[in-house]
mmCIF file with all atom_site columns, C-alpha atoms in Angstrom:
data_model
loop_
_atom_site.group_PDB
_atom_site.id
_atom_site.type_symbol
_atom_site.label_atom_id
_atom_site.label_alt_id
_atom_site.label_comp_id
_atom_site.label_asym_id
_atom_site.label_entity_id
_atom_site.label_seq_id
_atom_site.pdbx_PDB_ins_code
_atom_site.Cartn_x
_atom_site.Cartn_y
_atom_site.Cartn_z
_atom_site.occupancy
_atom_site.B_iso_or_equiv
_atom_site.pdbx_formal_charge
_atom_site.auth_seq_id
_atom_site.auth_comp_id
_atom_site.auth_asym_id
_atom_site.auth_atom_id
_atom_site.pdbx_PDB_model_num
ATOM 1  C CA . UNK A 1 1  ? -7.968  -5.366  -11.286 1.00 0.00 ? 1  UNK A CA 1
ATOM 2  C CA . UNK A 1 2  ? -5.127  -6.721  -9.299  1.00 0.00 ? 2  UNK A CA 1
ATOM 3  C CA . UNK A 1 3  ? -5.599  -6.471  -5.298  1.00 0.00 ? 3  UNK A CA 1
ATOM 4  C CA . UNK A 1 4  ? -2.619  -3.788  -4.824  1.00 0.00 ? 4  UNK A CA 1
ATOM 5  C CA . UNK A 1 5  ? -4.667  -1.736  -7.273  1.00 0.00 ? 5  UNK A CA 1
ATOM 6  C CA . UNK A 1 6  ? -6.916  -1.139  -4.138  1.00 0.00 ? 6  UNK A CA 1
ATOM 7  C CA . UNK A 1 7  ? -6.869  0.787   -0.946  1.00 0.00 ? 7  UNK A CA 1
ATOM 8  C CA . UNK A 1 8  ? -9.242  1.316   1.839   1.00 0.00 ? 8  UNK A CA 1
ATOM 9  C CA . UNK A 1 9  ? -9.644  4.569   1.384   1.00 0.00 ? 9  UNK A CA 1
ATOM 10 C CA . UNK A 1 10 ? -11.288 3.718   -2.471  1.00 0.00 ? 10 UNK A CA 1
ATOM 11 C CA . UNK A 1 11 ? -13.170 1.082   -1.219  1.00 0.00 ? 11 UNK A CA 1
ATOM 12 C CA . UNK A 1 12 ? -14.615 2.458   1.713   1.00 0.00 ? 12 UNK A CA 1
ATOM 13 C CA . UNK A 1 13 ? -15.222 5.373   -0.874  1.00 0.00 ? 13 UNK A CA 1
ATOM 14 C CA . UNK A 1 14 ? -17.031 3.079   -3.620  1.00 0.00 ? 14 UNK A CA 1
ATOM 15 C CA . UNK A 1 15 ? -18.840 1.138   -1.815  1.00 0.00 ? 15 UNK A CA 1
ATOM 16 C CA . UNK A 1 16 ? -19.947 3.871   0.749   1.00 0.00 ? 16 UNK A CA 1
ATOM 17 C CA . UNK A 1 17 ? -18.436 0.945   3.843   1.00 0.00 ? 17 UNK A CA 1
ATOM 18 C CA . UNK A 1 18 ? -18.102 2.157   7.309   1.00 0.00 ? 18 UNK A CA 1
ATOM 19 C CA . UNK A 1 19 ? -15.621 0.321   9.305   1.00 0.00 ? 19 UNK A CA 1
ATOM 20 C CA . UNK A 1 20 ? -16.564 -0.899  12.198  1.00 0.00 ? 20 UNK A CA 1
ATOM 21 C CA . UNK A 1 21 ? -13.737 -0.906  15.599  1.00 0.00 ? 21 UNK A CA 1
ATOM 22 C CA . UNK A 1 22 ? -11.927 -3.693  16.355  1.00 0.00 ? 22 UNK A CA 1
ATOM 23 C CA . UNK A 1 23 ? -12.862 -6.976  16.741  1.00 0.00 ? 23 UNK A CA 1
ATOM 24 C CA . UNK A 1 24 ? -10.240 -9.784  18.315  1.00 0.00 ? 24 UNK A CA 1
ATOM 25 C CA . UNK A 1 25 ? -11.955 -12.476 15.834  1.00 0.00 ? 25 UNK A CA 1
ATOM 26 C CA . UNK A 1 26 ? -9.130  -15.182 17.077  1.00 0.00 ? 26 UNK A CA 1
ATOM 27 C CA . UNK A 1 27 ? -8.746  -14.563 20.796  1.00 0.00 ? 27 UNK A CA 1
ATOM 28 C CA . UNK A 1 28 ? -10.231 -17.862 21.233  1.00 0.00 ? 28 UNK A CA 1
ATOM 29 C CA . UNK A 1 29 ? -8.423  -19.934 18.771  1.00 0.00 ? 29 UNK A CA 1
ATOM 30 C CA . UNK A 1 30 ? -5.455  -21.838 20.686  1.00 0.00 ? 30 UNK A CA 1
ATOM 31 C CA . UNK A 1 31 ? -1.970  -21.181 19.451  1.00 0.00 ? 31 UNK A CA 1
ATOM 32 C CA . UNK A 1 32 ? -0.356  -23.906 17.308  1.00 0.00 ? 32 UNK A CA 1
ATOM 33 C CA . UNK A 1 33 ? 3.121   -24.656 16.841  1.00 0.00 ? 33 UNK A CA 1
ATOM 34 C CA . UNK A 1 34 ? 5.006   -24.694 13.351  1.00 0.00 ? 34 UNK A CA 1
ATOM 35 C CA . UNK A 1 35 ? 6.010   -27.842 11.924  1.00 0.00 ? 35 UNK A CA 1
ATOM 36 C CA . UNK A 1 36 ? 9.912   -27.896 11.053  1.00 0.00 ? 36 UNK A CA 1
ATOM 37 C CA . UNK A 1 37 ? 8.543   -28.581 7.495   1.00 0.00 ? 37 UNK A CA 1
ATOM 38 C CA . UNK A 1 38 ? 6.359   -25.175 7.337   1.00 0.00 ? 38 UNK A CA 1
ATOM 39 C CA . UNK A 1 39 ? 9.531   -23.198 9.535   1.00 0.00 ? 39 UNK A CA 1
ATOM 40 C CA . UNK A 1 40 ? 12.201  -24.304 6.515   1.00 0.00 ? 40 UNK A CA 1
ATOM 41 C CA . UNK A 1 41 ? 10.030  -23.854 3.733   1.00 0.00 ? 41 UNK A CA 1
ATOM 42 C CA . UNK A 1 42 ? 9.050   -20.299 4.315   1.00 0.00 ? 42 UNK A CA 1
ATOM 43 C CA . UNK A 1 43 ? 12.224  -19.229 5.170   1.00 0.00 ? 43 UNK A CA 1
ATOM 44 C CA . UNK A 1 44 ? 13.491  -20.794 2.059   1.00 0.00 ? 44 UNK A CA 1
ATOM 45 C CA . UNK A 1 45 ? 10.255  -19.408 0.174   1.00 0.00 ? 45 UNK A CA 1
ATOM 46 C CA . UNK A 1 46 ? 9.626   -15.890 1.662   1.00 0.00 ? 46 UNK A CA 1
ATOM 47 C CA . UNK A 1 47 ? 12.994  -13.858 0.027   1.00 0.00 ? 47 UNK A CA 1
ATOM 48 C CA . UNK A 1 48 ? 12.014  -15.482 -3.496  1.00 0.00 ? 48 UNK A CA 1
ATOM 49 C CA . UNK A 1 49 ? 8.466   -14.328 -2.833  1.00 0.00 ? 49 UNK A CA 1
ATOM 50 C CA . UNK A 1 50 ? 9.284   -11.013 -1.606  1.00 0.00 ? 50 UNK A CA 1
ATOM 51 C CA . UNK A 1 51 ? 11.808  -10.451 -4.110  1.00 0.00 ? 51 UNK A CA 1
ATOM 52 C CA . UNK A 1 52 ? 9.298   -11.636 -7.403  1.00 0.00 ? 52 UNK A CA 1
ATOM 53 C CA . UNK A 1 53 ? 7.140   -8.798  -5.988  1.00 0.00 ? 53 UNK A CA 1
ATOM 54 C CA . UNK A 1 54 ? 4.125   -10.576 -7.128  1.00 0.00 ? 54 UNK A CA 1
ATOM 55 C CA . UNK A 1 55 ? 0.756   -11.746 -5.850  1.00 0.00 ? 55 UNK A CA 1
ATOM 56 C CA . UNK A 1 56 ? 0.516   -14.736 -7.433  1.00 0.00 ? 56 UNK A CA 1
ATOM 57 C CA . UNK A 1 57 ? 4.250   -15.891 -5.993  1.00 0.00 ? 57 UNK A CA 1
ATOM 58 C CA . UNK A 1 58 ? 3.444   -14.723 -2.190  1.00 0.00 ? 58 UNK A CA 1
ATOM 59 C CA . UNK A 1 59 ? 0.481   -16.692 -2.770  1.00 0.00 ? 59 UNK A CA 1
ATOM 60 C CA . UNK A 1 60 ? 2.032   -19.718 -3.837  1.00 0.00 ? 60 UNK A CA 1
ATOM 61 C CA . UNK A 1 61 ? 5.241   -19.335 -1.962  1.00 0.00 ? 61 UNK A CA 1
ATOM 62 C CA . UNK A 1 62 ? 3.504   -17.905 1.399   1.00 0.00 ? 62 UNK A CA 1
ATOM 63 C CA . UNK A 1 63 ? 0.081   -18.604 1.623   1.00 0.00 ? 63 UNK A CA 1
ATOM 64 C CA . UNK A 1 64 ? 0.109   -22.179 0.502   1.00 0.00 ? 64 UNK A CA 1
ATOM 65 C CA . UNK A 1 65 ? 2.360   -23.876 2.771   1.00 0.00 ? 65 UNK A CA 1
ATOM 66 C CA . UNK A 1 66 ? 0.708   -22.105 5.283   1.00 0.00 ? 66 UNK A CA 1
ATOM 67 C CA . UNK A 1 67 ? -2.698  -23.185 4.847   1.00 0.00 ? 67 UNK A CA 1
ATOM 68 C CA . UNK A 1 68 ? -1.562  -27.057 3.591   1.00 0.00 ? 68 UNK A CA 1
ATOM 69 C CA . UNK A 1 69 ? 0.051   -27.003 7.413   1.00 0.00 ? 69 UNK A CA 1
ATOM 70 C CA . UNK A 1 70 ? -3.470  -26.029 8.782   1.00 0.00 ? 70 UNK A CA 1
ATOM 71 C CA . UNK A 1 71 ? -5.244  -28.375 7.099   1.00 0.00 ? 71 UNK A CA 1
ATOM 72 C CA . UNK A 1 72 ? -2.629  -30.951 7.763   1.00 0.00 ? 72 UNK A CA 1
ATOM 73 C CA . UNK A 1 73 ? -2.988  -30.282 11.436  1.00 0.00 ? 73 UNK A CA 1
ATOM 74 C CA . UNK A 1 74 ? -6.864  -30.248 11.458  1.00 0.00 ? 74 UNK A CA 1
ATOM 75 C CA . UNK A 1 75 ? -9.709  -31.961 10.490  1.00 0.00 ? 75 UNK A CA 1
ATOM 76 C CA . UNK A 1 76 ? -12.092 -29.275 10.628  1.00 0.00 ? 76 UNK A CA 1
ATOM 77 C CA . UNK A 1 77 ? -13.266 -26.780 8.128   1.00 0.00 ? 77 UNK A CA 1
ATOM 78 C CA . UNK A 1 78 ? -11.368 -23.165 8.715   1.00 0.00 ? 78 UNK A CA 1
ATOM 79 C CA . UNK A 1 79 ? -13.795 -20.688 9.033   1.00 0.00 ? 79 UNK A CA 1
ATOM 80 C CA . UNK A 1 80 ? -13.789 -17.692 10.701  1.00 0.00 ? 80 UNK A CA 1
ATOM 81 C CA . UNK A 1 81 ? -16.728 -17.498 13.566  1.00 0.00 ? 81 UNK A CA 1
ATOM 82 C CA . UNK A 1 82 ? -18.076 -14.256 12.885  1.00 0.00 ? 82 UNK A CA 1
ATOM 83 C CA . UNK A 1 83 ? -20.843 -12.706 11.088  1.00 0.00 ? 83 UNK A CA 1
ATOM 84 C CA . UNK A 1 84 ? -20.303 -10.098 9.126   1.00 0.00 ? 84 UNK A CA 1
ATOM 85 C CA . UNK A 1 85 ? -23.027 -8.394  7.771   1.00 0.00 ? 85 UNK A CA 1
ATOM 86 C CA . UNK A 1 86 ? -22.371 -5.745  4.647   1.00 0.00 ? 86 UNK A CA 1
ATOM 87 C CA . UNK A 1 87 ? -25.934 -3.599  3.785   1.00 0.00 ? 87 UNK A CA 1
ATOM 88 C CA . UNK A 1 88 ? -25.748 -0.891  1.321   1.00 0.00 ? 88 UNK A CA 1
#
């Protein structure tokens, strides 16, 4: 099943999930600045992605350059520092 075959609603539904309120997981991750590189490529990249209408070209188009840029600029693991716990 593709991911746009989903919605909340169903999988809060299915899985009988309760959503929690909202956590600020980044509030204390600094801001970084785009490289020229990552600025040209998506705009170059985003209206082919957009208009393919696909996952797999957002992902490849989008996603991508976005996350070689964040690994270019760190050398740390990117994780997100926050436990989520899922119980049924």
């Amino acid at each position: 099943m593709a991911y746009s075959d989903f919605s909340l609603a169903s999988v809060k539904k299915s899985l009988n999930l309760t959503i929690s309120p909202r956590q600020d997981l980044f509030s204390a991750v600094p801001d970084l600045k785009c490289s020229n590189y990552l600025t040209e490529t998506l705009a170059y990249n985003v209206p082919f992605a957009l208009a393919s209408n696909t996952e797999k070209s957002r992902s490849e188009m989008i996603i991508a350059p976005i996350l070689l840029e964040l690994t270019s600029n760190s050398k740390k693991a990117h994780t997100v520092p926050v436990r989520l716990s899922v119980s049924r």
